[in-house]
Amino acid sequence: MAVRLFLLLLIPFALSLAENLKGKISLETAKIILSSKTLLKDAIITRYVNLLGSTLVKYSSEPELRVRFGVIEDRMPMSLSAPWLYVFISQEAIRKAQNEAELAGIIAHELAHIILNHHSMSAFGQSAPDSKMPIEEAARRLAKVSLEERFSIEQEIEADRYAIYLLFQAGYDPLALMKFLKREGDNSETTRQRIAAIESFIQQGGIRGEFKLNTARFLKATESIRR
Ligand SMILES: [Zn+2]
């Protein structure tokens, strides 16, 4: 049962003809990423991350997107993605998150990079590869952007804003991503600029209200990697 779940992760959903090329490129990109990263073989966490991620997709501007989510065994708290169908979260990011809202914030940021076509803009200078480009070449370029985090500071800030919007739409604490970044982020200039931009964005938005953290559900679903 558990093994089947992991195999499923690499089988794309049935796609329309128009989506077919993107699906093939996504799968090739995911394979390149996973040639240097190891998928965590934990059925409970994988199912939980997929439930959380697909809920966020439903609240996004592209609710039809069929994204699959996986956890990778990485000691850095990070996320990466193979546009447009695969998002990977490191087990260290899950371990360092304090509640579901924070993990949702990390996933939402990565989803934003996909939805806003950031990988393509960095790799090809346009929102999708030229249809004449071989799939392997497109995938190699997209994987490079993802693995080497070749996003501009403007793209990172844009992804954070989109993530805050998604958190809010899904009923999660919109401050969760900022709290995670402040506590666990590195001391880089990029992280400092991201936090400053999020703070001013939230102040402008004047976000108030009762939001969910889902701490108990989060701790239960992820307890095996906290032991
Ligand atoms: Zn990012």
PDB file of C-alpha atoms and ligand atoms in Angstrom:
ATOM      1  CA  MET A   1       0.000   0.000   0.000  1.00  0.00           C
ATOM      2  CA  ALA A   2       2.712   2.431   1.020  1.00  0.00           C
ATOM      3  CA  VAL A   3       4.872   1.567  -1.977  1.00  0.00           C
ATOM      4  CA  ARG A   4       1.954   2.157  -4.347  1.00  0.00           C
ATOM      5  CA  LEU A   5       1.455   5.639  -2.972  1.00  0.00           C
ATOM      6  CA  PHE A   6       5.019   6.640  -3.855  1.00  0.00           C
ATOM      7  CA  LEU A   7       4.810   5.193  -7.330  1.00  0.00           C
ATOM      8  CA  LEU A   8       1.587   7.120  -7.835  1.00  0.00           C
ATOM      9  CA  LEU A   9       3.413  10.335  -7.061  1.00  0.00           C
ATOM     10  CA  LEU A  10       5.271  10.066 -10.358  1.00  0.00           C
ATOM     11  CA  ILE A  11       2.301   9.152 -12.511  1.00  0.00           C
ATOM     12  CA  PRO A  12       0.709  12.325 -13.882  1.00  0.00           C
ATOM     13  CA  PHE A  13      -3.049  12.763 -13.853  1.00  0.00           C
ATOM     14  CA  ALA A  14      -4.834  12.252 -17.153  1.00  0.00           C
ATOM     15  CA  LEU A  15      -4.263  15.489 -19.034  1.00  0.00           C
ATOM     16  CA  SER A  16      -5.944  17.089 -21.992  1.00  0.00           C
ATOM     17  CA  LEU A  17      -3.988  17.258 -25.235  1.00  0.00           C
ATOM     18  CA  ALA A  18      -3.167  20.918 -24.632  1.00  0.00           C
ATOM     19  CA  GLU A  19      -1.821  20.125 -21.165  1.00  0.00           C
ATOM     20  CA  ASN A  20       0.018  17.053 -22.327  1.00  0.00           C
ATOM     21  CA  LEU A  21       3.292  18.775 -23.193  1.00  0.00           C
ATOM     22  CA  LYS A  22       3.422  20.592 -19.867  1.00  0.00           C
ATOM     23  CA  GLY A  23       2.689  17.280 -18.136  1.00  0.00           C
ATOM     24  CA  LYS A  24       5.579  15.555 -19.890  1.00  0.00           C
ATOM     25  CA  ILE A  25       7.963  18.414 -19.129  1.00  0.00           C
ATOM     26  CA  SER A  26       6.833  18.394 -15.467  1.00  0.00           C
ATOM     27  CA  LEU A  27       7.468  14.680 -15.149  1.00  0.00           C
ATOM     28  CA  GLU A  28      10.937  14.966 -16.721  1.00  0.00           C
ATOM     29  CA  THR A  29      11.747  17.904 -14.441  1.00  0.00           C
ATOM     30  CA  ALA A  30      10.597  15.945 -11.370  1.00  0.00           C
ATOM     31  CA  LYS A  31      12.790  13.001 -12.399  1.00  0.00           C
ATOM     32  CA  ILE A  32      15.848  15.267 -12.663  1.00  0.00           C
ATOM     33  CA  ILE A  33      15.120  16.772  -9.233  1.00  0.00           C
ATOM     34  CA  LEU A  34      14.606  13.335  -7.697  1.00  0.00           C
ATOM     35  CA  SER A  35      17.878  12.046  -9.149  1.00  0.00           C
ATOM     36  CA  SER A  36      19.635  14.138  -6.503  1.00  0.00           C
ATOM     37  CA  LYS A  37      16.946  14.094  -3.779  1.00  0.00           C
ATOM     38  CA  THR A  38      15.336  11.176  -1.977  1.00  0.00           C
ATOM     39  CA  LEU A  39      11.578  10.918  -1.508  1.00  0.00           C
ATOM     40  CA  LEU A  40      10.618  10.228   2.081  1.00  0.00           C
ATOM     41  CA  LYS A  41       8.776   6.892   2.201  1.00  0.00           C
ATOM     42  CA  ASP A  42       6.212   7.732   4.829  1.00  0.00           C
ATOM     43  CA  ALA A  43       2.669   7.137   3.637  1.00  0.00           C
ATOM     44  CA  ILE A  44       0.986   9.103   6.442  1.00  0.00           C
ATOM     45  CA  ILE A  45       3.000  12.290   5.947  1.00  0.00           C
ATOM     46  CA  THR A  46       2.815  12.028   2.150  1.00  0.00           C
ATOM     47  CA  ARG A  47      -0.959  11.652   2.230  1.00  0.00           C
ATOM     48  CA  TYR A  48      -1.251  14.540   4.699  1.00  0.00           C
ATOM     49  CA  VAL A  49       0.925  16.880   2.596  1.00  0.00           C
ATOM     50  CA  ASN A  50      -1.145  15.997  -0.482  1.00  0.00           C
ATOM     51  CA  LEU A  51      -4.382  16.722   1.381  1.00  0.00           C
ATOM     52  CA  LEU A  52      -3.068  20.070   2.583  1.00  0.00           C
ATOM     53  CA  GLY A  53      -1.544  21.008  -0.776  1.00  0.00           C
ATOM     54  CA  SER A  54      -4.583  20.105  -2.849  1.00  0.00           C
ATOM     55  CA  THR A  55      -6.785  22.123  -0.483  1.00  0.00           C
ATOM     56  CA  LEU A  56      -4.600  25.162  -1.142  1.00  0.00           C
ATOM     57  CA  VAL A  57      -4.784  24.572  -4.907  1.00  0.00           C
ATOM     58  CA  LYS A  58      -8.599  24.677  -4.667  1.00  0.00           C
ATOM     59  CA  TYR A  59      -8.409  28.175  -3.192  1.00  0.00           C
ATOM     60  CA  SER A  60      -5.902  29.371  -5.792  1.00  0.00           C
ATOM     61  CA  SER A  61      -6.519  31.151  -9.089  1.00  0.00           C
ATOM     62  CA  GLU A  62      -5.949  27.776 -10.823  1.00  0.00           C
ATOM     63  CA  PRO A  63      -8.168  25.338  -8.912  1.00  0.00           C
ATOM     64  CA  GLU A  64      -8.014  22.780 -11.738  1.00  0.00           C
ATOM     65  CA  LEU A  65      -4.248  22.376 -11.422  1.00  0.00           C
ATOM     66  CA  ARG A  66      -3.449  18.722 -10.598  1.00  0.00           C
ATOM     67  CA  VAL A  67      -0.393  19.138  -8.413  1.00  0.00           C
ATOM     68  CA  ARG A  68       1.138  16.212  -6.551  1.00  0.00           C
ATOM     69  CA  PHE A  69       3.103  16.792  -3.353  1.00  0.00           C
ATOM     70  CA  GLY A  70       6.052  14.859  -2.002  1.00  0.00           C
ATOM     71  CA  VAL A  71       8.371  15.074   0.989  1.00  0.00           C
ATOM     72  CA  ILE A  72      12.111  14.864   0.389  1.00  0.00           C
ATOM     73  CA  GLU A  73      14.784  13.810   2.845  1.00  0.00           C
ATOM     74  CA  ASP A  74      16.721  17.042   3.074  1.00  0.00           C
ATOM     75  CA  ARG A  75      18.406  18.604   6.098  1.00  0.00           C
ATOM     76  CA  MET A  76      17.631  22.133   4.935  1.00  0.00           C
ATOM     77  CA  PRO A  77      14.184  23.622   5.597  1.00  0.00           C
ATOM     78  CA  MET A  78      13.259  24.164   1.969  1.00  0.00           C
ATOM     79  CA  SER A  79      10.790  23.544  -0.810  1.00  0.00           C
ATOM     80  CA  LEU A  80      11.163  23.157  -4.538  1.00  0.00           C
ATOM     81  CA  SER A  81       8.971  22.311  -7.456  1.00  0.00           C
ATOM     82  CA  ALA A  82       8.838  20.877 -10.948  1.00  0.00           C
ATOM     83  CA  PRO A  83       6.432  23.108 -12.806  1.00  0.00           C
ATOM     84  CA  TRP A  84       3.628  22.630 -13.211  1.00  0.00           C
ATOM     85  CA  LEU A  85       2.657  19.441 -11.441  1.00  0.00           C
ATOM     86  CA  TYR A  86       5.041  18.577  -8.591  1.00  0.00           C
ATOM     87  CA  VAL A  87       5.863  20.288  -5.314  1.00  0.00           C
ATOM     88  CA  PHE A  88       8.452  18.915  -2.894  1.00  0.00           C
ATOM     89  CA  ILE A  89       8.807  19.960   0.746  1.00  0.00           C
ATOM     90  CA  SER A  90      11.822  18.938   2.810  1.00  0.00           C
ATOM     91  CA  GLN A  91      11.247  16.948   5.973  1.00  0.00           C
ATOM     92  CA  GLU A  92      13.319  19.588   7.796  1.00  0.00           C
ATOM     93  CA  ALA A  93      10.793  22.275   6.789  1.00  0.00           C
ATOM     94  CA  ILE A  94       8.018  20.102   8.209  1.00  0.00           C
ATOM     95  CA  ARG A  95      10.048  19.405  11.353  1.00  0.00           C
ATOM     96  CA  LYS A  96      10.677  23.114  11.923  1.00  0.00           C
ATOM     97  CA  ALA A  97       7.107  24.240  11.277  1.00  0.00           C
ATOM     98  CA  GLN A  98       5.072  24.660  14.448  1.00  0.00           C
ATOM     99  CA  ASN A  99       1.619  24.171  12.995  1.00  0.00           C
ATOM    100  CA  GLU A 100      -0.336  23.426   9.829  1.00  0.00           C
ATOM    101  CA  ALA A 101      -0.672  27.116   8.941  1.00  0.00           C
ATOM    102  CA  GLU A 102       3.123  27.486   8.736  1.00  0.00           C
ATOM    103  CA  LEU A 103       3.468  24.384   6.559  1.00  0.00           C
ATOM    104  CA  ALA A 104       0.598  25.682   4.412  1.00  0.00           C
ATOM    105  CA  GLY A 105       2.537  28.932   4.020  1.00  0.00           C
ATOM    106  CA  ILE A 106       5.637  27.080   2.764  1.00  0.00           C
ATOM    107  CA  ILE A 107       3.576  25.006   0.318  1.00  0.00           C
ATOM    108  CA  ALA A 108       1.617  28.077  -0.821  1.00  0.00           C
ATOM    109  CA  HIS A 109       4.863  29.937  -1.610  1.00  0.00           C
ATOM    110  CA  GLU A 110       6.045  27.055  -3.796  1.00  0.00           C
ATOM    111  CA  LEU A 111       2.628  26.776  -5.486  1.00  0.00           C
ATOM    112  CA  ALA A 112       2.821  30.493  -6.215  1.00  0.00           C
ATOM    113  CA  HIS A 113       6.102  30.037  -8.108  1.00  0.00           C
ATOM    114  CA  ILE A 114       4.318  27.454 -10.283  1.00  0.00           C
ATOM    115  CA  ILE A 115       1.089  29.405 -10.813  1.00  0.00           C
ATOM    116  CA  LEU A 116       2.971  32.628 -11.590  1.00  0.00           C
ATOM    117  CA  ASN A 117       5.232  30.763 -14.085  1.00  0.00           C
ATOM    118  CA  HIS A 118       8.375  31.916 -12.294  1.00  0.00           C
ATOM    119  CA  HIS A 119      10.462  28.900 -13.337  1.00  0.00           C
ATOM    120  CA  SER A 120       9.649  29.489 -17.000  1.00  0.00           C
ATOM    121  CA  MET A 121      10.299  33.214 -16.812  1.00  0.00           C
ATOM    122  CA  SER A 122      13.752  32.508 -15.341  1.00  0.00           C
ATOM    123  CA  ALA A 123      14.544  29.589 -17.674  1.00  0.00           C
ATOM    124  CA  PHE A 124      13.095  30.843 -20.972  1.00  0.00           C
ATOM    125  CA  GLY A 125      12.240  34.519 -20.468  1.00  0.00           C
ATOM    126  CA  GLN A 126       8.560  33.721 -21.156  1.00  0.00           C
ATOM    127  CA  SER A 127       5.696  31.959 -19.390  1.00  0.00           C
ATOM    128  CA  ALA A 128       6.201  28.614 -21.147  1.00  0.00           C
ATOM    129  CA  PRO A 129       8.956  26.957 -23.185  1.00  0.00           C
ATOM    130  CA  ASP A 130       8.834  27.224 -26.946  1.00  0.00           C
ATOM    131  CA  SER A 131       6.880  24.246 -28.279  1.00  0.00           C
ATOM    132  CA  LYS A 132       9.799  23.353 -30.551  1.00  0.00           C
ATOM    133  CA  MET A 133      12.193  22.948 -27.631  1.00  0.00           C
ATOM    134  CA  PRO A 134      12.913  19.273 -26.849  1.00  0.00           C
ATOM    135  CA  ILE A 135      11.235  18.117 -23.624  1.00  0.00           C
ATOM    136  CA  GLU A 136      14.570  17.042 -22.095  1.00  0.00           C
ATOM    137  CA  GLU A 137      16.101  20.472 -22.699  1.00  0.00           C
ATOM    138  CA  ALA A 138      13.098  22.315 -21.233  1.00  0.00           C
ATOM    139  CA  ALA A 139      13.100  20.012 -18.189  1.00  0.00           C
ATOM    140  CA  ARG A 140      16.857  20.409 -17.669  1.00  0.00           C
ATOM    141  CA  ARG A 141      16.509  24.202 -17.629  1.00  0.00           C
ATOM    142  CA  LEU A 142      13.481  24.184 -15.308  1.00  0.00           C
ATOM    143  CA  ALA A 143      15.169  21.762 -12.884  1.00  0.00           C
ATOM    144  CA  LYS A 144      18.239  24.008 -12.797  1.00  0.00           C
ATOM    145  CA  VAL A 145      16.117  27.015 -11.861  1.00  0.00           C
ATOM    146  CA  SER A 146      14.447  24.976  -9.129  1.00  0.00           C
ATOM    147  CA  LEU A 147      17.523  23.252  -7.687  1.00  0.00           C
ATOM    148  CA  GLU A 148      19.646  26.417  -7.740  1.00  0.00           C
ATOM    149  CA  GLU A 149      16.781  28.684  -6.609  1.00  0.00           C
ATOM    150  CA  ARG A 150      17.300  31.036  -9.511  1.00  0.00           C
ATOM    151  CA  PHE A 151      14.418  33.312  -8.673  1.00  0.00           C
ATOM    152  CA  SER A 152      14.763  37.076  -8.486  1.00  0.00           C
ATOM    153  CA  ILE A 153      13.966  38.910  -5.254  1.00  0.00           C
ATOM    154  CA  GLU A 154      10.918  40.362  -7.058  1.00  0.00           C
ATOM    155  CA  GLN A 155       9.690  36.828  -7.818  1.00  0.00           C
ATOM    156  CA  GLU A 156      10.258  35.721  -4.212  1.00  0.00           C
ATOM    157  CA  ILE A 157       8.265  38.687  -2.915  1.00  0.00           C
ATOM    158  CA  GLU A 158       5.530  38.088  -5.481  1.00  0.00           C
ATOM    159  CA  ALA A 159       5.356  34.411  -4.380  1.00  0.00           C
ATOM    160  CA  ASP A 160       5.127  35.478  -0.723  1.00  0.00           C
ATOM    161  CA  ARG A 161       2.242  37.858  -1.489  1.00  0.00           C
ATOM    162  CA  TYR A 162       0.405  35.171  -3.385  1.00  0.00           C
ATOM    163  CA  ALA A 163       1.057  32.721  -0.519  1.00  0.00           C
ATOM    164  CA  ILE A 164      -0.402  35.167   2.032  1.00  0.00           C
ATOM    165  CA  TYR A 165      -3.480  35.593  -0.178  1.00  0.00           C
ATOM    166  CA  LEU A 166      -3.829  31.786  -0.396  1.00  0.00           C
ATOM    167  CA  LEU A 167      -3.440  31.343   3.371  1.00  0.00           C
ATOM    168  CA  PHE A 168      -6.112  33.962   3.919  1.00  0.00           C
ATOM    169  CA  GLN A 169      -8.473  32.405   1.347  1.00  0.00           C
ATOM    170  CA  ALA A 170      -8.072  28.964   2.918  1.00  0.00           C
ATOM    171  CA  GLY A 171      -8.745  30.343   6.420  1.00  0.00           C
ATOM    172  CA  TYR A 172      -5.185  29.957   7.744  1.00  0.00           C
ATOM    173  CA  ASP A 173      -3.308  32.571   9.739  1.00  0.00           C
ATOM    174  CA  PRO A 174      -1.912  34.863   6.994  1.00  0.00           C
ATOM    175  CA  LEU A 175       1.032  35.709   9.292  1.00  0.00           C
ATOM    176  CA  ALA A 176       2.145  32.068   9.445  1.00  0.00           C
ATOM    177  CA  LEU A 177       4.662  32.245   6.595  1.00  0.00           C
ATOM    178  CA  MET A 178       6.277  35.358   8.048  1.00  0.00           C
ATOM    179  CA  LYS A 179       6.508  33.759  11.498  1.00  0.00           C
ATOM    180  CA  PHE A 180       8.244  30.726   9.998  1.00  0.00           C
ATOM    181  CA  LEU A 181      10.679  32.877   7.990  1.00  0.00           C
ATOM    182  CA  LYS A 182      11.528  35.042  11.001  1.00  0.00           C
ATOM    183  CA  ARG A 183      12.180  32.036  13.207  1.00  0.00           C
ATOM    184  CA  GLU A 184      13.787  29.563  10.782  1.00  0.00           C
ATOM    185  CA  GLY A 185      14.958  31.606   7.792  1.00  0.00           C
ATOM    186  CA  ASP A 186      18.625  32.138   7.090  1.00  0.00           C
ATOM    187  CA  ASN A 187      20.165  35.548   7.698  1.00  0.00           C
ATOM    188  CA  SER A 188      20.524  36.311   3.994  1.00  0.00           C
ATOM    189  CA  GLU A 189      19.696  39.650   2.415  1.00  0.00           C
ATOM    190  CA  THR A 190      16.962  37.922   0.390  1.00  0.00           C
ATOM    191  CA  THR A 191      15.247  36.607   3.523  1.00  0.00           C
ATOM    192  CA  ARG A 192      15.490  40.017   5.216  1.00  0.00           C
ATOM    193  CA  GLN A 193      13.961  41.721   2.190  1.00  0.00           C
ATOM    194  CA  ARG A 194      11.200  39.113   1.993  1.00  0.00           C
ATOM    195  CA  ILE A 195      10.272  39.594   5.659  1.00  0.00           C
ATOM    196  CA  ALA A 196      10.244  43.400   5.284  1.00  0.00           C
ATOM    197  CA  ALA A 197       8.038  43.147   2.178  1.00  0.00           C
ATOM    198  CA  ILE A 198       5.609  40.760   3.895  1.00  0.00           C
ATOM    199  CA  GLU A 199       5.370  43.074   6.921  1.00  0.00           C
ATOM    200  CA  SER A 200       4.488  46.095   4.805  1.00  0.00           C
ATOM    201  CA  PHE A 201       2.052  44.041   2.703  1.00  0.00           C
ATOM    202  CA  ILE A 202       0.233  42.805   5.802  1.00  0.00           C
ATOM    203  CA  GLN A 203       0.119  46.292   7.317  1.00  0.00           C
ATOM    204  CA  GLN A 204      -1.390  47.701   4.121  1.00  0.00           C
ATOM    205  CA  GLY A 205      -3.926  44.884   3.990  1.00  0.00           C
ATOM    206  CA  GLY A 206      -4.982  45.454   7.598  1.00  0.00           C
ATOM    207  CA  ILE A 207      -5.729  41.737   7.923  1.00  0.00           C
ATOM    208  CA  ARG A 208      -7.779  40.949  11.033  1.00  0.00           C
ATOM    209  CA  GLY A 209      -9.855  38.012  12.108  1.00  0.00           C
ATOM    210  CA  GLU A 210      -9.955  34.504  13.531  1.00  0.00           C
ATOM    211  CA  PHE A 211      -7.715  32.115  11.643  1.00  0.00           C
ATOM    212  CA  LYS A 212      -6.902  28.453  11.998  1.00  0.00           C
ATOM    213  CA  LEU A 213      -3.513  26.951  12.883  1.00  0.00           C
ATOM    214  CA  ASN A 214      -4.587  23.261  13.072  1.00  0.00           C
ATOM    215  CA  THR A 215      -1.692  22.507  15.403  1.00  0.00           C
ATOM    216  CA  ALA A 216      -3.023  19.219  16.801  1.00  0.00           C
ATOM    217  CA  ARG A 217      -3.768  17.713  13.374  1.00  0.00           C
ATOM    218  CA  PHE A 218      -0.348  18.817  12.118  1.00  0.00           C
ATOM    219  CA  LEU A 219       1.589  17.354  15.053  1.00  0.00           C
ATOM    220  CA  LYS A 220      -0.279  14.047  14.808  1.00  0.00           C
ATOM    221  CA  ALA A 221       0.228  13.648  11.043  1.00  0.00           C
ATOM    222  CA  THR A 222       3.934  14.494  11.216  1.00  0.00           C
ATOM    223  CA  GLU A 223       4.919  12.868  14.523  1.00  0.00           C
ATOM    224  CA  SER A 224       7.094  10.167  12.892  1.00  0.00           C
ATOM    225  CA  ILE A 225       9.681  12.746  11.755  1.00  0.00           C
ATOM    226  CA  ARG A 226       9.766  14.509  15.112  1.00  0.00           C
ATOM    227  CA  ARG A 227      10.856  11.481  17.118  1.00  0.00           C
TER     228      ARG A 227
HETATM  229 ZN    ZN B   1      10.710  30.994  -3.472  1.00  0.00          ZN
END
